[in-house]
Short mmCIF file of C-alpha atoms in Angstrom, two decimals:
data_model
loop_
_atom_site.label_atom_id
_atom_site.label_comp_id
_atom_site.label_asym_id
_atom_site.label_seq_id
_atom_site.Cartn_x
_atom_site.Cartn_y
_atom_site.Cartn_z
CA PHE A 1091 14.75 104.12 378.77
CA LEU A 1092 13.21 103.32 382.11
CA ILE A 1093 9.47 103.29 382.59
CA HIS A 1094 8.15 102.71 386.07
CA LEU A 1095 4.78 100.98 385.81
CA VAL A 1096 3.07 100.99 389.19
CA SER A 1097 -0.04 99.01 390.07
CA PHE A 1098 -2.33 99.49 393.05
CA LYS A 1099 -5.22 97.01 393.17
CA ASP A 1100 -6.90 97.41 389.74
CA VAL A 1101 -5.56 100.89 389.05
CA PHE A 1102 -2.55 101.05 386.80
CA CYS A 1103 -0.67 104.22 385.96
CA VAL A 1104 2.56 105.13 384.25
CA CYS A 1105 4.92 107.37 386.16
CA PHE A 1106 7.56 109.42 384.41
CA VAL A 1107 10.23 111.69 385.84
CA SER A 1108 8.72 114.75 384.15
CA SER A 1109 6.29 115.75 381.40
CA SER A 1110 9.20 116.67 379.14
CA TYR A 1111 10.65 113.20 379.69
CA MET A 1112 7.27 111.72 378.71
CA ASP A 1113 7.27 113.81 375.54
CA ARG A 1114 10.70 112.49 374.65
CA ILE A 1115 9.60 108.87 375.14
CA SER A 1116 6.39 109.40 373.19
CA GLY A 1117 8.51 110.71 370.35
CA LEU A 1118 10.21 107.35 369.90
CA SER A 1119 9.25 105.02 367.10
CA ASP A 1120 6.38 102.57 367.56
CA GLU A 1121 8.80 99.69 367.23
CA LEU A 1122 10.93 100.91 370.12
CA LEU A 1123 7.94 101.73 372.34
CA ILE A 1124 6.54 98.24 371.80
CA LYS A 1125 9.87 96.77 372.88
CA ILE A 1126 9.72 98.89 376.05
CA ILE A 1127 6.22 97.81 377.13
CA LEU A 1128 7.12 94.18 376.43
CA PHE A 1129 9.05 94.29 379.72
CA VAL A 1130 5.84 94.51 381.76
CA PRO A 1131 2.83 92.16 382.10
CA THR A 1132 0.24 92.40 379.33
CA LYS A 1133 -2.37 93.84 381.73
CA VAL A 1134 -0.03 96.68 382.61
CA ALA A 1135 0.90 97.23 378.96
CA VAL A 1136 -2.80 97.62 378.12
CA SER A 1137 -3.12 100.29 380.82
CA THR A 1138 -0.66 102.53 378.93
CA SER A 1139 -3.50 103.27 376.49
CA ILE A 1140 -4.81 105.94 378.91
CA LEU A 1141 -1.68 108.08 378.56
CA SER A 1142 -2.53 109.79 375.29
CA LYS A 1143 -3.74 109.22 371.75
CA ARG A 1144 -0.15 108.29 370.91
CA TRP A 1145 -0.35 105.30 373.29
CA GLU A 1146 -4.00 104.35 372.84
CA TYR A 1147 -3.54 101.38 370.51
CA LEU A 1148 0.15 100.73 370.93
CA TRP A 1149 -0.40 97.61 373.08
CA MET A 1150 -2.38 96.02 370.24
CA TRP A 1151 0.92 95.48 368.39
CA LEU A 1152 2.46 93.40 371.17
CA PRO A 1153 3.88 90.09 369.86
CA LYS A 1154 3.65 88.42 373.30
CA LEU A 1155 0.34 88.16 375.14
CA GLU A 1156 -0.37 86.72 378.59
CA TYR A 1157 -3.79 86.76 380.23
CA GLY A 1158 -5.27 85.42 383.47
CA HIS A 1159 -3.87 83.99 386.69
CA ARG A 1160 -4.72 81.21 389.14
CA ASP A 1161 -6.22 83.48 391.80
CA CYS A 1162 -8.53 85.33 389.43
CA SER A 1163 -11.82 86.30 391.17
CA GLU A 1164 -15.26 85.87 389.61
CA SER A 1165 -15.50 89.56 388.71
CA GLU A 1166 -11.96 89.64 387.31
CA CYS A 1167 -12.68 86.58 385.17
CA GLU A 1168 -15.82 88.18 383.75
CA LYS A 1169 -13.93 91.38 382.93
CA LEU A 1170 -11.17 89.38 381.25
CA ARG A 1171 -13.66 87.35 379.20
CA CYS A 1172 -15.37 90.49 377.95
CA PHE A 1173 -12.05 92.16 377.23
CA LEU A 1174 -10.73 89.25 375.15
CA ASP A 1175 -14.01 88.81 373.28
CA ARG A 1176 -14.00 92.46 372.33
CA ASN A 1177 -10.32 93.24 371.76
CA LEU A 1178 -8.43 90.12 370.73
CA PRO A 1179 -10.02 89.94 367.25
CA LEU A 1180 -8.74 93.50 366.70
CA HIS A 1181 -5.11 92.71 367.56
CA ARG A 1182 -2.81 94.25 364.96
CA ALA A 1183 0.49 92.38 365.27
CA PRO A 1184 1.05 90.35 362.08
CA ASP A 1185 2.91 87.69 364.07
CA ILE A 1186 2.24 86.62 367.65
CA GLU A 1187 5.32 85.03 369.20
CA SER A 1188 3.53 83.67 372.27
CA PHE A 1189 -0.01 83.49 373.59
CA ARG A 1190 -0.51 82.35 377.19
CA LEU A 1191 -3.81 81.78 378.96
CA GLU A 1192 -4.08 80.82 382.64
CA LEU A 1193 -7.77 80.26 383.24
CA CYS A 1194 -9.13 78.74 386.46
CA ASN A 1195 -12.81 79.54 386.52
CA SER A 1196 -16.04 78.13 385.10
CA ARG A 1197 -16.92 81.56 383.65
CA PHE A 1198 -14.54 80.83 380.77
CA LYS A 1199 -16.68 78.87 378.33
CA PRO A 1200 -15.09 76.43 375.84
CA GLU A 1201 -16.45 78.35 372.84
CA ASN A 1202 -14.84 81.58 374.08
CA ILE A 1203 -11.45 79.97 374.65
CA SER A 1204 -11.61 78.21 371.29
CA MET A 1205 -12.31 81.51 369.53
CA TRP A 1206 -9.36 83.22 371.28
CA VAL A 1207 -7.04 80.43 370.17
CA VAL A 1208 -8.33 80.67 366.60
CA VAL A 1209 -7.56 84.40 366.59
CA ALA A 1210 -4.03 83.84 367.92
CA LEU A 1211 -3.39 81.08 365.36
CA SER A 1212 -4.37 83.45 362.55
CA HIS A 1213 -1.38 85.64 363.50
CA CYS A 1214 1.29 83.03 362.65
CA LEU A 1215 1.46 81.96 366.28
CA ARG A 1216 4.75 80.37 367.40
CA GLU A 1217 4.02 79.43 371.03
CA LEU A 1218 0.70 78.52 372.66
CA ASP A 1219 0.52 77.94 376.42
CA ILE A 1220 -2.85 77.15 378.05
CA SER A 1221 -3.45 76.24 381.69
CA TYR A 1222 -7.14 75.56 382.24
CA GLU A 1223 -9.05 74.35 385.31
CA SER A 1224 -12.82 74.31 385.41
CA TYR A 1225 -15.53 72.90 387.65
CA PRO A 1226 -17.68 71.36 386.40
CA GLU A 1227 -15.19 70.21 383.79
CA LYS A 1228 -15.60 71.54 380.26
CA PRO A 1229 -12.49 70.14 378.59
CA ASP A 1230 -13.30 70.59 374.90
CA ILE A 1231 -11.65 73.98 374.32
CA LEU A 1232 -9.20 73.36 371.46
CA PRO A 1233 -10.19 74.34 367.90
CA SER A 1234 -9.55 71.81 365.12
CA ASN A 1235 -7.27 74.18 363.19
CA LEU A 1236 -4.77 74.04 366.05
CA TYR A 1237 -3.72 70.62 364.72
CA THR A 1238 -2.83 72.02 361.30
CA CYS A 1239 -0.93 75.15 362.35
CA LYS A 1240 2.23 75.44 360.24
CA SER A 1241 3.87 78.16 362.36
CA LEU A 1242 3.50 76.58 365.83
CA VAL A 1243 6.87 75.74 367.43
CA VAL A 1244 5.90 75.32 371.10
CA LEU A 1245 2.64 73.87 372.47
CA LYS A 1246 2.01 73.65 376.24
CA LEU A 1247 -1.31 72.38 377.61
CA GLU A 1248 -2.20 71.78 381.24
CA GLY A 1249 -5.34 70.82 383.12
CA ASP A 1250 -8.92 70.14 382.01
CA ILE A 1251 -8.20 70.07 378.31
CA LEU A 1252 -9.35 67.29 376.00
CA LEU A 1253 -7.05 66.11 373.22
CA ASP A 1254 -9.39 65.00 370.45
CA VAL A 1255 -6.93 64.76 367.57
CA PRO A 1256 -8.62 64.71 364.13
CA ARG A 1257 -7.47 62.51 361.27
CA MET A 1258 -6.07 65.52 359.44
CA VAL A 1259 -3.05 66.54 361.53
CA SER A 1260 0.06 68.41 360.49
CA LEU A 1261 2.36 70.36 362.81
CA PRO A 1262 5.48 70.68 360.65
CA SER A 1263 7.26 73.25 362.86
CA LEU A 1264 6.46 71.90 366.32
CA LYS A 1265 9.61 71.24 368.38
CA THR A 1266 8.35 71.35 371.99
CA LEU A 1267 5.20 69.66 373.29
CA MET A 1268 4.18 69.68 376.98
CA LEU A 1269 1.03 67.83 378.03
CA GLN A 1270 0.39 68.02 381.77
CA ARG A 1271 -2.68 66.34 383.29
CA VAL A 1272 -4.72 66.74 380.11
CA ARG A 1273 -7.37 64.26 378.93
CA TYR A 1274 -7.02 61.96 375.93
CA LEU A 1275 -9.97 60.83 373.84
CA ASN A 1276 -8.59 57.28 373.58
CA ASP A 1277 -5.35 55.26 373.68
CA GLU A 1278 -4.42 56.21 370.10
CA THR A 1279 -4.79 59.96 370.58
CA LEU A 1280 -1.28 60.79 371.74
CA GLN A 1281 0.58 58.74 369.15
CA ARG A 1282 -1.63 60.10 366.35
CA LEU A 1283 -0.54 63.59 367.36
CA LEU A 1284 3.14 62.62 367.71
CA SER A 1285 3.19 60.88 364.33
CA ASN A 1286 2.42 64.18 362.65
CA CYS A 1287 5.14 66.23 364.33
CA PRO A 1288 8.13 65.41 362.07
CA ILE A 1289 10.73 67.58 363.86
CA LEU A 1290 9.57 67.24 367.49
CA GLU A 1291 12.56 67.41 369.86
CA ASP A 1292 11.20 67.85 373.40
CA LEU A 1293 8.19 65.99 374.83
CA VAL A 1294 6.76 66.15 378.36
CA VAL A 1295 3.81 63.92 379.27
CA ARG A 1296 2.43 64.05 382.80
CA LEU A 1297 -0.62 61.84 383.21
CA ARG A 1298 -3.56 62.62 385.51
CA GLU A 1299 -3.69 61.14 389.00
CA TYR A 1300 -7.28 59.94 388.66
CA GLY A 1301 -10.05 59.88 386.10
CA ASP A 1302 -7.90 59.19 383.04
CA THR A 1303 -9.10 56.33 380.85
CA MET A 1304 -5.84 55.84 378.95
CA GLN A 1305 -4.57 52.29 379.45
CA LYS A 1306 -1.83 52.10 376.81
CA LEU A 1307 0.65 54.86 376.05
CA THR A 1308 2.79 54.77 372.92
CA VAL A 1309 5.62 57.19 372.12
CA VAL A 1310 7.30 56.46 368.78
CA VAL A 1311 9.11 59.60 367.58
CA PRO A 1312 12.28 59.28 365.47
CA SER A 1313 13.30 62.93 365.91
CA LEU A 1314 12.80 63.19 369.70
CA GLN A 1315 15.83 64.25 371.78
CA ARG A 1316 14.28 64.87 375.22
CA LEU A 1317 11.47 62.90 376.86
CA THR A 1318 9.88 63.31 380.31
CA LEU A 1319 7.19 60.83 381.29
CA TYR A 1320 5.41 61.11 384.67
CA ILE A 1321 2.95 58.38 385.69
CA PRO A 1322 1.47 59.17 389.13
CA TYR A 1323 -0.06 56.99 391.82
CA GLY A 1324 -3.67 56.12 391.09
CA HIS A 1325 -3.33 55.97 387.31
CA GLU A 1326 -4.61 52.80 385.64
CA LEU A 1327 -2.10 52.59 382.80
CA TYR A 1328 -1.32 48.97 381.95
CA GLU A 1329 1.30 49.35 379.23
CA TYR A 1330 3.66 51.88 377.74
CA VAL A 1331 5.99 51.50 374.78
CA ILE A 1332 8.72 54.00 373.93
CA ASP A 1333 10.80 53.96 370.75
CA THR A 1334 12.93 57.10 370.37
CA PRO A 1335 16.20 56.40 368.48
CA SER A 1336 17.51 59.99 368.66
CA LEU A 1337 16.90 60.49 372.38
CA LYS A 1338 19.62 62.19 374.45
CA TYR A 1339 17.75 62.89 377.71
CA PHE A 1340 15.17 60.61 379.33
CA GLU A 1341 13.22 61.17 382.55
CA LEU A 1342 10.83 58.52 383.81
CA VAL A 1343 8.80 58.79 387.00
CA ASP A 1344 6.61 55.69 387.27
CA TYR A 1345 4.63 55.37 390.50
CA ILE A 1346 1.98 52.89 389.31
CA ASP A 1347 1.36 50.33 392.00
CA ASN A 1348 -0.49 47.81 389.81
CA ASP A 1349 1.03 45.23 387.46
CA HIS A 1350 1.97 46.91 384.21
CA TYR A 1351 4.34 46.48 381.32
CA GLY A 1352 6.89 49.02 380.20
CA LEU A 1353 9.10 48.62 377.14
CA ILE A 1354 11.77 51.18 376.35
CA GLU A 1355 14.05 50.43 373.45
CA ASN A 1356 16.21 51.90 370.74
CA MET A 1357 18.07 54.69 372.58
CA PRO A 1358 21.61 54.35 371.20
CA TYR A 1359 22.50 58.04 371.75
CA LEU A 1360 21.13 58.48 375.27
CA ILE A 1361 23.43 60.65 377.41
CA GLU A 1362 21.44 61.38 380.56
CA ALA A 1363 18.65 59.47 382.32
CA TYR A 1364 16.55 60.07 385.44
CA VAL A 1365 14.64 56.98 386.61
CA ASP A 1366 12.31 56.94 389.61
CA CYS A 1367 10.38 53.76 389.18
CA CYS A 1368 8.27 51.18 391.02
CA CYS A 1369 8.32 48.79 388.07
CA PRO A 1370 10.04 45.50 389.06
CA ASP A 1371 11.01 44.69 385.45
CA ILE A 1372 13.91 47.12 385.19
CA TYR A 1373 15.49 45.26 382.28
CA SER A 1374 12.68 46.26 379.93
CA LEU A 1375 13.30 49.88 380.94
CA MET A 1376 17.07 50.15 381.16
CA GLY A 1377 18.47 47.14 379.34
CA SER A 1378 19.12 48.97 376.07
CA ASN A 1379 20.48 52.19 377.58
CA THR A 1380 24.11 51.17 377.69
CA SER A 1381 25.33 54.48 376.21
CA VAL A 1382 24.09 56.65 379.10
CA LYS A 1383 26.81 58.79 380.68
CA ARG A 1384 24.82 60.24 383.60
CA LEU A 1385 22.20 58.28 385.53
CA THR A 1386 20.01 59.29 388.48
CA ILE A 1387 18.07 56.32 389.83
CA CYS A 1388 15.65 55.25 392.52
CA SER A 1389 14.21 51.79 392.01
CA VAL A 1390 13.08 48.81 394.07
CA ALA A 1391 14.03 46.43 391.25
CA ILE A 1392 16.92 43.99 391.30
CA LEU A 1393 19.62 45.59 389.14
CA ASP A 1394 22.11 42.73 389.02
CA GLY A 1395 23.06 41.95 385.42
CA LEU A 1396 22.70 45.45 383.98
CA VAL A 1397 25.73 46.93 382.24
CA PHE A 1398 26.44 50.63 381.71
CA ASN A 1399 29.59 50.71 379.61
CA GLU A 1400 29.76 54.51 379.26
CA LEU A 1401 28.40 55.66 382.64
CA GLU A 1402 30.58 58.33 384.27
CA HIS A 1403 28.22 60.03 386.75
CA LEU A 1404 25.84 58.03 388.96
CA GLU A 1405 23.39 59.47 391.50
CA VAL A 1406 21.60 56.96 393.74
CA CYS A 1407 18.64 57.81 395.96
CA LEU A 1408 19.17 57.24 399.68
CA CYS A 1409 15.80 55.57 400.08
CA THR A 1410 16.88 52.55 397.97
CA VAL A 1411 20.66 52.68 398.09
CA LEU A 1412 20.87 49.54 400.22
CA PHE A 1413 17.77 47.81 398.92
CA SER A 1414 18.81 44.28 397.86
CA ASN A 1415 22.43 45.46 397.86
CA GLN A 1416 21.57 47.78 394.99
CA LEU A 1417 24.61 50.03 395.28
CA VAL A 1418 26.95 47.07 394.75
CA GLN A 1419 25.00 46.06 391.65
CA LEU A 1420 25.28 49.55 390.21
CA LEU A 1421 28.99 49.84 390.95
CA ASN A 1422 29.61 46.48 389.30
CA ALA A 1423 27.65 47.61 386.25
CA SER A 1424 29.64 50.86 385.80
CA SER A 1425 33.27 50.10 385.06
CA LYS A 1426 34.06 53.68 383.92
CA LEU A 1427 32.34 55.53 386.75
CA LYS A 1428 34.07 58.77 387.78
CA ARG A 1429 31.55 60.41 390.10
CA LEU A 1430 29.18 58.87 392.67
CA ASP A 1431 26.48 60.96 394.39
CA ILE A 1432 24.21 59.60 397.11
CA SER A 1433 21.27 61.81 398.04
CA LEU A 1434 17.50 61.97 398.44
CA MET A 1435 15.48 62.71 395.33
CA ASP A 1436 12.90 65.48 395.56
CA GLY A 1437 9.90 64.39 397.61
CA HIS A 1438 11.51 61.15 398.85
CA VAL A 1439 12.01 60.20 402.48
CA PRO A 1440 14.69 57.94 404.02
CA ARG A 1441 13.75 54.30 404.55
CA TYR A 1442 15.09 51.66 406.86
CA MET A 1443 18.36 50.42 405.42
CA ASP A 1444 19.30 46.79 404.88
CA ASP A 1445 22.67 45.66 406.15
CA TRP A 1446 25.62 46.53 403.93
CA ASN A 1447 26.90 43.40 402.21
CA ARG A 1448 30.41 43.97 400.99
CA PRO A 1449 30.95 42.68 397.45
CA SER A 1450 32.97 39.48 397.08
CA THR A 1451 35.23 41.29 394.61
CA VAL A 1452 36.03 44.98 394.44
CA PRO A 1453 34.06 46.71 391.64
CA GLU A 1454 36.26 47.71 388.70
CA CYS A 1455 35.30 51.38 388.92
CA LEU A 1456 36.79 51.65 392.45
CA LEU A 1457 40.07 50.24 391.23
CA SER A 1458 40.42 52.23 388.04
CA SER A 1459 38.18 55.29 387.59
CA LEU A 1460 36.18 56.69 390.55
CA GLN A 1461 37.42 60.21 391.40
CA SER A 1462 34.58 61.84 393.35
CA LEU A 1463 32.19 60.77 396.12
CA ASN A 1464 29.41 63.09 397.37
CA TRP A 1465 27.06 62.00 400.14
CA LEU A 1466 24.23 64.39 401.06
CA GLU A 1467 22.22 64.08 404.29
CA TYR A 1468 24.72 61.68 405.85
CA THR A 1469 23.55 60.52 409.29
CA GLY A 1470 26.50 58.41 410.43
CA GLU A 1471 24.36 55.31 410.90
CA PRO A 1472 26.39 52.05 410.75
CA GLN A 1473 25.16 51.10 407.27
CA GLU A 1474 26.08 54.49 405.82
CA ARG A 1475 29.43 54.58 407.60
CA ASP A 1476 30.33 51.11 406.31
CA ILE A 1477 29.68 52.15 402.71
CA VAL A 1478 31.84 55.27 402.92
CA VAL A 1479 34.64 53.42 404.70
CA TYR A 1480 34.58 50.68 402.06
CA ILE A 1481 34.79 53.19 399.19
CA LEU A 1482 37.65 55.10 400.86
CA LYS A 1483 39.50 51.85 401.43
CA HIS A 1484 39.30 50.62 397.82
CA ALA A 1485 38.95 53.66 395.52
CA ARG A 1486 42.51 54.05 394.29
CA HIS A 1487 41.98 57.22 392.24
CA LEU A 1488 39.58 59.07 394.53
CA LYS A 1489 40.34 62.80 394.66
CA THR A 1490 37.52 64.15 396.87
CA ALA A 1491 34.98 62.66 399.25
CA THR A 1492 32.44 65.27 400.36
CA ILE A 1493 30.18 64.36 403.26
CA THR A 1494 27.25 66.64 404.08
CA SER A 1495 25.83 65.71 407.48
CA PHE A 1496 22.17 65.55 408.43
CA GLU A 1497 20.57 65.85 411.87
CA SER A 1498 21.37 62.65 413.69
CA ASP A 1499 21.75 61.06 417.10
CA VAL A 1500 25.39 60.52 416.23
CA PRO A 1501 27.50 63.61 417.18
CA LYS A 1502 29.06 65.27 414.17
CA PHE A 1503 32.54 65.11 415.72
CA GLU A 1504 32.24 61.33 416.06
CA MET A 1505 31.19 60.99 412.42
CA ILE A 1506 34.15 63.07 411.27
CA LYS A 1507 36.56 61.14 413.47
CA GLU A 1508 35.36 57.73 412.23
CA LEU A 1509 35.83 58.63 408.57
CA ALA A 1510 38.98 60.70 408.97
CA LEU A 1511 40.81 57.80 410.65
CA SER A 1512 39.65 55.16 408.17
CA PRO A 1513 42.24 53.81 405.69
CA ARG A 1514 42.31 55.25 402.15
CA ALA A 1515 43.54 53.63 398.96
CA SER A 1516 44.22 57.03 397.43
CA THR A 1517 46.98 59.06 399.10
CA THR A 1518 45.69 62.26 397.40
CA CYS A 1519 42.09 61.91 398.51
CA GLN A 1520 40.70 65.01 400.23
CA LEU A 1521 37.96 64.37 402.78
CA VAL A 1522 35.53 67.32 403.10
CA PHE A 1523 32.81 67.66 405.77
CA GLU A 1524 29.96 70.15 405.37
#
């Protein structure tokens, strides 16, 4: 059944092919009609109440609710606040699968938001997603019973929200937790919350750029399988400790420019890692991750001495690929490497490259395992050319070398000619230019 819901400014109407067609749709069961209006935004679903008595309260059975948006005007915010205060306590669905609030206005008072969350939690809520920005800041919007919700599976919080975790905490069903630019009452707040999430699998923590008082971050979660930690410029964190023995995916973006200590240990099952880090002590971060099979890395640290026994896919950022001969160190550390990608990470810019220092001995992976080379944004500069030529000359099992050119002073034809005429250790290697 196809319903065309058309909006023009603040006027919403439901258009049907004919009145008889509308009668046929209205004759469907409530369960089926609810499934139909789930395909449109909540605001539009609410507007169907004007159709007839049959539709008047149908939207109040919706199991998924989404209110607000970032560009909400003052008048729209006031209307939304009044609407939620009046109607949300009357919602009829026994279970609410998801409740999303995107509130970016000072008209939304903490006590109002807290009450709305309490109402949603009373309906066996499974997913809560709040994005809240307010000026002046009023971060205390979370009710205490949020921390003892037995049904909650997904919790996503972003913005001017204060985590003040009480001593009584129990989130037995929580599997996904996303905390982006929220505030923490003290250094123990986060770990107190994590310690009471026994089956947590996916954690995202993005710290605030400025104004956050947290100086030590601790993540000790035995059940965790995915972890993303983003520490931006300007943050004053001095220490973080991570102990996650079940972790399979790890993403660390650490842009702190002050002296700080990071300890990451006990990741025997790690499969994939993404590391973009200014920390010079890379051993404390990567020394125990020998099981990783895919690694994306951008680091100014000296990597000599690291060993990745299981690494098969390596992606190195162009902005540090020649820093302190880093590429050679990584190739020497990865004896089973099958695929090598060289590219710019999101938001990174090329830097001046050091001279390419050929290794004194050919890395084992070039002799025995490397099958694929992919270079994105290749400029044909001498340092880049020397690396590609060296790999082609020594990679005995290379099957494809794909070179994607970038705008450069070096003509594309010259770049192609230089590489196409270079010697290759693999007679089956296919050189591809894009």
